[in-house]
Amino acid sequence: MSEGQRFQLGTVGALSLSVVSSVSIVICNKALISTLGFTFATTLTSWHLLVTFCSLHVALWMKMFEHKPFDPRAVMGFGILNGTSIGLLNLSLGFNSVGFYQMTKLAIIPCTVFLETLFFRKIFSRNVQLSLLVLLLGVGIATVTDLQLNVLGSVLSLLAVLTTCVAQIMTNTIQKRFKVSSTQLLYQSCPYQAITLFLTGPFVDGLLTNQNVFAFKYTPQVLAFIVLSCLISVSVNFSTFLVIGKTSPVTYQVLGHLKTCLVLAFGYVLLRDPFSWRNILGILIAVVGMILYSYCCTLESQQKASEASAQLSQAKESESDPLIGVESGAAVTDAGVQKGPAWNSNKDLHA
C-alpha cells in the first residue's frame, strides 16, 4: 500500500470515527440533559477534557505515542482559547434563540474561509465555494426556525464564532508548524482547556440555569450517563484533532453539519422528535452540498497530485539526460538548484 493510499485510509477512518463518536455523545448528552435534568453543559465539558487527559496519560505510560514538548506559550494560548470558545458557544446558546444559535454555527464556515484567505492566502475555488453555499442553505432550512436578536446574545455569538474559527485554524497550523501529531497536541493542550472550563464552568452554568452544579442530586442513573459521556468524549476529542490535522478546519465544519443532519434523523427515528417536510428538504439539500464539496476537494487533490508527479518526472528526466541540460543552458542539481550553463568556465565569466 502506497503512502498516499495509507493517508486516504487514515483520513476516512478519522472522519468515520468523528461522525460515530459525535452522534453517540449527542444522543447520550440529550438523554442526560433533557431526560435526567443535568443541564450543566460547560462543567460536563471540563470533565470530558479531564478524562481525555487521564486516558492519554495512560496511553503515554503504555508507550502508545511519544511525548513531544514544544513551545509552551503556544500550547497554553491554544488551550485557553479552545476552552474559551466552548464556554462562549454555550453562553451564545443560553442568551439567544435556538434559531439564532444555529445561524451562529453556520457562520463558522464562511468566517473560517475568510480568515484563511486573508491571513494564509489559501485559495478556495469557485466550485468549493458553491458547494459550501448549498450545504449551508440546506442546514439552514433544516435547523433554523426562529431568529430573535438581542445585543448581548449577538456579541456573545460574534465572539464565539471568532474564537472557534481561530482555535480550529490553530489546531491545523500548530500540528504542521511544530510537526506534532493530533495525539501529542491534544495531550499537551488538554490540561489548559480543562482548567479553563473547570474554573468558569460552574459560573457559566449557574448564569444559564440558575442552579448550582454542586447542589445537584446525583442519582446512580445520572452518574452512569456522566461516565458514559466522558468515555465517549475521549474518542470525540481525539477524532476532532485528528480530522482537522489531516484535512482542514473547513472540512471539519462540513463534517459537523453532517453530524447535525444525522442527529436530526436519529432523533426522529429513536426518540420520536418532531420532524417536518422542511427538515427533510433541508437535510437533502445539505447532503447534496456535502457530496459536491467532497467531489470538488477530491478532484482538486487529484489535480495537485498529478501536477506534482509531472514536475517530479520532468526533474528526473532532466537529471538522467544531460543533453536536456546542455540544450537549455543549465543543469539541475540533486537539490533542485540550477547551476550555470554546462560550458561556462571562470574564463567565460571574467571575459
CSV table of C-alpha atoms in Angstrom, one decimal:
chain,number,residue,atom,x,y,z
A,1,MET,CA,0.0,0.0,0.0
A,2,SER,CA,1.4,3.4,-1.0
A,3,GLU,CA,1.9,6.3,1.3
A,4,GLY,CA,-1.0,8.2,-0.4
A,5,GLN,CA,-3.3,5.3,0.0
A,6,ARG,CA,-2.4,5.0,3.7
A,7,PHE,CA,-3.1,8.7,4.1
A,8,GLN,CA,-6.5,8.4,2.4
A,9,LEU,CA,-7.4,5.4,4.5
A,10,GLY,CA,-6.4,7.2,7.7
A,11,THR,CA,-8.5,10.2,6.7
A,12,VAL,CA,-11.5,8.1,6.0
A,13,GLY,CA,-11.0,6.4,9.4
A,14,ALA,CA,-10.7,9.7,11.2
A,15,LEU,CA,-13.9,11.1,9.5
A,16,SER,CA,-15.8,7.9,10.4
A,17,LEU,CA,-14.6,7.9,14.0
A,18,SER,CA,-15.6,11.6,14.3
A,19,VAL,CA,-19.1,11.0,13.0
A,20,VAL,CA,-19.9,7.9,15.1
A,21,SER,CA,-18.5,9.3,18.3
A,22,SER,CA,-20.0,12.8,17.9
A,23,VAL,CA,-23.5,11.4,17.1
A,24,SER,CA,-23.2,9.0,20.1
A,25,ILE,CA,-22.2,11.7,22.6
A,26,VAL,CA,-25.1,14.0,21.3
A,27,ILE,CA,-27.6,11.2,21.9
A,28,CYS,CA,-26.1,10.4,25.4
A,29,ASN,CA,-26.0,14.1,26.4
A,30,LYS,CA,-29.5,14.7,25.2
A,31,ALA,CA,-30.7,11.9,27.5
A,32,LEU,CA,-28.6,13.3,30.3
A,33,ILE,CA,-29.8,16.9,29.9
A,34,SER,CA,-33.4,16.5,28.6
A,35,THR,CA,-34.5,13.4,30.4
A,36,LEU,CA,-32.4,13.5,33.6
A,37,GLY,CA,-32.3,17.2,34.0
A,38,PHE,CA,-28.5,17.6,34.2
A,39,THR,CA,-28.2,20.9,32.4
A,40,PHE,CA,-24.6,21.8,33.3
A,41,ALA,CA,-23.0,21.5,29.8
A,42,THR,CA,-19.9,23.6,30.4
A,43,THR,CA,-18.9,21.8,33.6
A,44,LEU,CA,-19.6,18.5,31.9
A,45,THR,CA,-17.2,19.5,29.1
A,46,SER,CA,-14.5,20.2,31.6
A,47,TRP,CA,-14.9,16.7,33.0
A,48,HIS,CA,-14.7,15.4,29.4
A,49,LEU,CA,-11.4,17.1,28.9
A,50,LEU,CA,-10.1,15.8,32.3
A,51,VAL,CA,-11.0,12.2,31.4
A,52,THR,CA,-9.4,12.7,28.0
A,53,PHE,CA,-6.1,13.9,29.5
A,54,CYS,CA,-6.1,11.0,32.0
A,55,SER,CA,-6.7,8.5,29.2
A,56,LEU,CA,-3.9,10.0,27.1
A,57,HIS,CA,-1.6,9.9,30.1
A,58,VAL,CA,-2.3,6.2,30.5
A,59,ALA,CA,-1.7,5.7,26.7
A,60,LEU,CA,1.6,7.6,27.1
A,61,TRP,CA,2.6,5.4,30.0
A,62,MET,CA,1.9,2.3,27.8
A,63,LYS,CA,4.1,3.9,25.1
A,64,MET,CA,1.3,4.1,22.6
A,65,PHE,CA,2.6,7.5,21.5
A,66,GLU,CA,5.6,9.6,22.1
A,67,HIS,CA,5.6,12.8,24.2
A,68,LYS,CA,7.0,15.7,22.1
A,69,PRO,CA,7.2,19.0,24.0
A,70,PHE,CA,7.2,22.3,22.0
A,71,ASP,CA,6.6,26.0,22.5
A,72,PRO,CA,4.8,26.1,26.0
A,73,ARG,CA,3.3,29.6,25.3
A,74,ALA,CA,1.7,28.3,22.1
A,75,VAL,CA,0.3,25.3,23.9
A,76,MET,CA,-1.1,27.5,26.8
A,77,GLY,CA,-2.6,30.1,24.5
A,78,PHE,CA,-4.2,27.4,22.3
A,79,GLY,CA,-5.6,25.5,25.2
A,80,ILE,CA,-7.1,28.6,26.9
A,81,LEU,CA,-8.5,29.8,23.6
A,82,ASN,CA,-10.2,26.4,22.9
A,83,GLY,CA,-11.7,26.3,26.4
A,84,THR,CA,-12.9,29.9,26.0
A,85,SER,CA,-14.6,29.1,22.6
A,86,ILE,CA,-16.5,26.3,24.2
A,87,GLY,CA,-17.7,28.5,27.0
A,88,LEU,CA,-18.8,31.2,24.6
A,89,LEU,CA,-20.7,28.8,22.4
A,90,ASN,CA,-22.6,27.6,25.5
A,91,LEU,CA,-23.3,31.2,26.5
A,92,SER,CA,-24.4,32.0,23.0
A,93,LEU,CA,-27.0,29.2,23.2
A,94,GLY,CA,-28.2,30.4,26.5
A,95,PHE,CA,-28.7,34.1,25.6
A,96,ASN,CA,-30.1,33.5,22.1
A,97,SER,CA,-32.9,31.6,20.5
A,98,VAL,CA,-32.2,28.2,19.1
A,99,GLY,CA,-32.6,29.5,15.6
A,100,PHE,CA,-30.1,32.3,16.1
A,101,TYR,CA,-27.6,29.8,17.7
A,102,GLN,CA,-27.9,27.6,14.6
A,103,MET,CA,-27.1,30.7,12.5
A,104,THR,CA,-24.1,31.3,14.7
A,105,LYS,CA,-22.8,27.7,13.9
A,106,LEU,CA,-23.5,28.3,10.2
A,107,ALA,CA,-21.4,31.4,10.3
A,108,ILE,CA,-18.3,29.5,11.3
A,109,ILE,CA,-17.6,28.2,7.8
A,110,PRO,CA,-17.6,31.5,5.9
A,111,CYS,CA,-15.7,33.1,8.7
A,112,THR,CA,-13.0,30.4,8.6
A,113,VAL,CA,-12.8,30.7,4.8
A,114,PHE,CA,-12.4,34.5,5.1
A,115,LEU,CA,-9.7,34.2,7.8
A,116,GLU,CA,-7.7,31.5,5.9
A,117,THR,CA,-7.9,33.6,2.7
A,118,LEU,CA,-6.9,36.8,4.5
A,119,PHE,CA,-4.0,35.6,6.7
A,120,PHE,CA,-2.9,32.3,5.0
A,121,ARG,CA,-3.5,33.3,1.3
A,122,LYS,CA,-5.4,30.0,0.9
A,123,ILE,CA,-7.4,29.8,-2.3
A,124,PHE,CA,-10.9,28.3,-2.3
A,125,SER,CA,-12.1,27.5,-5.8
A,126,ARG,CA,-15.5,28.7,-7.1
A,127,ASN,CA,-16.8,25.1,-7.1
A,128,VAL,CA,-15.8,24.6,-3.5
A,129,GLN,CA,-17.5,27.9,-2.5
A,130,LEU,CA,-20.7,27.0,-4.4
A,131,SER,CA,-20.8,23.6,-2.7
A,132,LEU,CA,-20.4,25.2,0.8
A,133,LEU,CA,-23.2,27.6,-0.1
A,134,VAL,CA,-25.5,24.7,-1.0
A,135,LEU,CA,-24.5,22.9,2.2
A,136,LEU,CA,-25.2,26.0,4.4
A,137,LEU,CA,-28.5,26.6,2.7
A,138,GLY,CA,-29.7,23.1,3.4
A,139,VAL,CA,-28.6,23.1,7.0
A,140,GLY,CA,-30.2,26.5,7.5
A,141,ILE,CA,-33.5,25.2,6.1
A,142,ALA,CA,-33.4,22.1,8.3
A,143,THR,CA,-32.4,23.7,11.6
A,144,VAL,CA,-33.1,27.5,11.7
A,145,THR,CA,-36.7,28.1,12.9
A,146,ASP,CA,-36.8,31.4,14.7
A,147,LEU,CA,-34.5,34.4,14.7
A,148,GLN,CA,-34.7,36.5,17.8
A,149,LEU,CA,-32.0,39.1,18.2
A,150,ASN,CA,-30.6,40.9,21.3
A,151,VAL,CA,-27.4,42.9,21.8
A,152,LEU,CA,-25.8,40.7,24.4
A,153,GLY,CA,-26.6,37.5,22.6
A,154,SER,CA,-25.3,38.9,19.3
A,155,VAL,CA,-22.0,40.0,20.9
A,156,LEU,CA,-21.5,36.6,22.5
A,157,SER,CA,-22.3,34.9,19.2
A,158,LEU,CA,-19.7,37.0,17.4
A,159,LEU,CA,-17.0,36.2,20.0
A,160,ALA,CA,-17.9,32.5,19.8
A,161,VAL,CA,-17.6,32.4,16.0
A,162,LEU,CA,-14.2,34.2,16.1
A,163,THR,CA,-12.7,32.2,18.9
A,164,THR,CA,-13.9,28.9,17.4
A,165,CYS,CA,-12.5,29.7,13.9
A,166,VAL,CA,-9.2,30.8,15.3
A,167,ALA,CA,-8.9,27.8,17.6
A,168,GLN,CA,-9.7,25.4,14.7
A,169,ILE,CA,-7.2,27.1,12.4
A,170,MET,CA,-4.6,26.9,15.1
A,171,THR,CA,-5.3,23.2,15.5
A,172,ASN,CA,-4.3,22.6,11.9
A,173,THR,CA,-1.3,25.1,11.8
A,174,ILE,CA,0.3,24.0,15.1
A,175,GLN,CA,0.4,20.4,14.0
A,176,LYS,CA,2.1,21.3,10.8
A,177,ARG,CA,4.4,24.0,12.1
A,178,PHE,CA,5.7,22.1,15.1
A,179,LYS,CA,5.5,18.6,13.4
A,180,VAL,CA,3.4,17.2,16.2
A,181,SER,CA,0.6,14.6,15.9
A,182,SER,CA,-3.0,15.2,16.9
A,183,THR,CA,-2.5,13.0,20.0
A,184,GLN,CA,0.6,15.0,21.1
A,185,LEU,CA,-1.2,18.3,20.7
A,186,LEU,CA,-4.3,17.1,22.4
A,187,TYR,CA,-2.3,15.6,25.3
A,188,GLN,CA,-0.4,18.9,25.9
A,189,SER,CA,-3.4,21.3,25.5
A,190,CYS,CA,-6.0,19.3,27.4
A,191,PRO,CA,-4.9,20.4,30.9
A,192,TYR,CA,-5.3,24.1,29.9
A,193,GLN,CA,-8.7,23.5,28.3
A,194,ALA,CA,-9.9,21.5,31.3
A,195,ILE,CA,-8.7,24.1,33.9
A,196,THR,CA,-10.2,27.0,31.9
A,197,LEU,CA,-13.6,25.3,31.8
A,198,PHE,CA,-13.4,23.8,35.3
A,199,LEU,CA,-12.9,27.3,36.8
A,200,THR,CA,-15.5,29.1,34.6
A,201,GLY,CA,-18.0,26.2,34.1
A,202,PRO,CA,-19.9,26.4,37.4
A,203,PHE,CA,-20.3,30.2,36.9
A,204,VAL,CA,-21.4,29.9,33.3
A,205,ASP,CA,-23.8,27.1,34.1
A,206,GLY,CA,-25.2,28.9,37.1
A,207,LEU,CA,-25.7,32.0,34.9
A,208,LEU,CA,-27.6,30.0,32.3
A,209,THR,CA,-29.6,27.6,34.5
A,210,ASN,CA,-29.9,29.5,37.9
A,211,GLN,CA,-28.8,26.2,39.5
A,212,ASN,CA,-25.7,25.1,41.4
A,213,VAL,CA,-23.9,22.1,39.8
A,214,PHE,CA,-22.5,21.0,43.2
A,215,ALA,CA,-26.0,21.0,44.7
A,216,PHE,CA,-27.5,18.8,42.0
A,217,LYS,CA,-28.8,15.4,43.2
A,218,TYR,CA,-26.5,12.8,41.5
A,219,THR,CA,-28.6,9.6,41.2
A,220,PRO,CA,-26.9,6.3,40.0
A,221,GLN,CA,-28.6,6.8,36.6
A,222,VAL,CA,-27.2,10.3,36.3
A,223,LEU,CA,-23.7,9.2,37.3
A,224,ALA,CA,-23.9,6.3,34.8
A,225,PHE,CA,-24.7,8.7,31.9
A,226,ILE,CA,-22.0,11.1,33.0
A,227,VAL,CA,-19.4,8.3,33.0
A,228,LEU,CA,-20.6,7.1,29.6
A,229,SER,CA,-20.5,10.7,28.2
A,230,CYS,CA,-16.9,11.2,29.5
A,231,LEU,CA,-15.8,7.9,27.9
A,232,ILE,CA,-17.3,8.8,24.5
A,233,SER,CA,-15.7,12.2,24.8
A,234,VAL,CA,-12.2,10.7,24.6
A,235,SER,CA,-13.0,9.5,21.1
A,236,VAL,CA,-14.7,12.8,20.2
A,237,ASN,CA,-11.7,15.0,21.3
A,238,PHE,CA,-9.2,12.7,19.7
A,239,SER,CA,-11.0,12.5,16.4
A,240,THR,CA,-11.6,16.3,16.3
A,241,PHE,CA,-7.9,17.0,16.4
A,242,LEU,CA,-7.2,14.1,14.0
A,243,VAL,CA,-9.7,15.3,11.4
A,244,ILE,CA,-8.5,18.9,11.5
A,245,GLY,CA,-4.9,17.9,11.3
A,246,LYS,CA,-5.4,15.5,8.3
A,247,THR,CA,-7.9,17.7,6.4
A,248,SER,CA,-8.7,21.4,7.2
A,249,PRO,CA,-10.9,23.4,9.6
A,250,VAL,CA,-13.5,23.9,6.8
A,251,THR,CA,-13.7,20.2,6.2
A,252,TYR,CA,-14.2,19.6,9.9
A,253,GLN,CA,-17.1,22.1,9.9
A,254,VAL,CA,-18.7,20.4,6.9
A,255,LEU,CA,-18.4,17.2,8.8
A,256,GLY,CA,-20.0,18.9,11.8
A,257,HIS,CA,-23.1,19.8,9.7
A,258,LEU,CA,-23.3,16.1,8.5
A,259,LYS,CA,-23.4,15.2,12.2
A,260,THR,CA,-26.3,17.7,12.7
A,261,CYS,CA,-28.3,16.1,9.9
A,262,LEU,CA,-27.6,12.6,11.4
A,263,VAL,CA,-28.6,13.8,14.8
A,264,LEU,CA,-31.9,15.1,13.4
A,265,ALA,CA,-32.6,11.8,11.7
A,266,PHE,CA,-31.7,9.7,14.7
A,267,GLY,CA,-33.8,12.0,16.9
A,268,TYR,CA,-36.8,11.3,14.7
A,269,VAL,CA,-36.2,7.5,14.4
A,270,LEU,CA,-35.1,6.7,18.0
A,271,LEU,CA,-36.6,9.5,20.1
A,272,ARG,CA,-39.7,10.4,18.0
A,273,ASP,CA,-38.7,14.0,17.9
A,274,PRO,CA,-41.0,16.3,15.8
A,275,PHE,CA,-40.0,16.1,12.1
A,276,SER,CA,-41.4,18.1,9.2
A,277,TRP,CA,-41.0,18.2,5.4
A,278,ARG,CA,-38.9,21.3,5.9
A,279,ASN,CA,-36.4,19.2,7.9
A,280,ILE,CA,-36.3,16.5,5.2
A,281,LEU,CA,-35.8,19.1,2.4
A,282,GLY,CA,-33.1,20.9,4.3
A,283,ILE,CA,-31.2,17.6,5.0
A,284,LEU,CA,-31.5,16.5,1.4
A,285,ILE,CA,-30.1,19.9,0.2
A,286,ALA,CA,-27.3,19.7,2.8
A,287,VAL,CA,-26.4,16.2,1.7
A,288,VAL,CA,-26.1,17.4,-1.9
A,289,GLY,CA,-23.8,20.2,-0.8
A,290,MET,CA,-21.6,17.7,1.2
A,291,ILE,CA,-21.4,15.4,-1.9
A,292,LEU,CA,-20.4,18.4,-4.1
A,293,TYR,CA,-17.8,19.6,-1.6
A,294,SER,CA,-16.3,16.1,-1.3
A,295,TYR,CA,-16.2,15.7,-5.1
A,296,CYS,CA,-14.6,19.1,-5.6
A,297,CYS,CA,-12.0,18.5,-2.9
A,298,THR,CA,-11.2,15.1,-4.3
A,299,LEU,CA,-10.9,16.5,-7.8
A,300,GLU,CA,-8.6,19.3,-6.7
A,301,SER,CA,-6.4,16.9,-4.7
A,302,GLN,CA,-6.0,14.6,-7.7
A,303,GLN,CA,-5.1,17.6,-9.9
A,304,LYS,CA,-2.5,18.8,-7.4
A,305,ALA,CA,-1.1,15.2,-7.1
A,306,SER,CA,-0.8,14.8,-10.9
A,307,GLU,CA,0.9,18.2,-11.3
A,308,ALA,CA,3.4,17.3,-8.6
A,309,SER,CA,4.0,14.0,-10.2
A,310,ALA,CA,4.5,15.6,-13.6
A,311,GLN,CA,7.0,18.1,-12.1
A,312,LEU,CA,8.9,15.3,-10.4
A,313,SER,CA,9.1,13.2,-13.6
A,314,GLN,CA,10.4,16.2,-15.5
A,315,ALA,CA,13.1,16.8,-12.9
A,316,LYS,CA,14.2,13.2,-13.1
A,317,GLU,CA,14.3,13.3,-16.9
A,318,SER,CA,16.5,16.4,-16.8
A,319,GLU,CA,18.8,14.6,-14.3
A,320,SER,CA,19.0,11.4,-16.4
A,321,ASP,CA,19.6,13.1,-19.8
A,322,PRO,CA,22.5,15.6,-19.7
A,323,LEU,CA,21.7,16.8,-23.3
A,324,ILE,CA,18.5,18.4,-22.0
A,325,GLY,CA,20.5,20.4,-19.5
A,326,VAL,CA,23.0,21.4,-22.2
A,327,GLU,CA,20.3,22.5,-24.7
A,328,SER,CA,18.6,24.6,-22.0
A,329,GLY,CA,22.0,26.0,-21.0
A,330,ALA,CA,21.6,24.8,-17.4
A,331,ALA,CA,22.0,21.6,-15.4
A,332,VAL,CA,19.8,20.8,-12.4
A,333,THR,CA,21.5,19.5,-9.2
A,334,ASP,CA,20.0,16.9,-6.9
A,335,ALA,CA,18.8,19.6,-4.6
A,336,GLY,CA,16.8,21.2,-7.5
A,337,VAL,CA,19.1,24.3,-7.7
A,338,GLN,CA,20.0,25.5,-11.1
A,339,LYS,CA,23.7,25.8,-12.0
A,340,GLY,CA,25.1,27.9,-14.7
A,341,PRO,CA,25.5,26.7,-18.3
A,342,ALA,CA,27.5,23.5,-18.6
A,343,TRP,CA,30.1,25.1,-20.9
A,344,ASN,CA,30.8,28.1,-18.6
A,345,SER,CA,34.3,28.5,-17.1
A,346,ASN,CA,36.0,31.1,-15.0
A,347,LYS,CA,37.5,32.5,-18.2
A,348,ASP,CA,34.0,32.9,-19.7
A,349,LEU,CA,32.7,34.6,-16.5
A,350,HIS,CA,35.5,37.2,-16.4
A,351,ALA,CA,35.6,37.8,-20.1
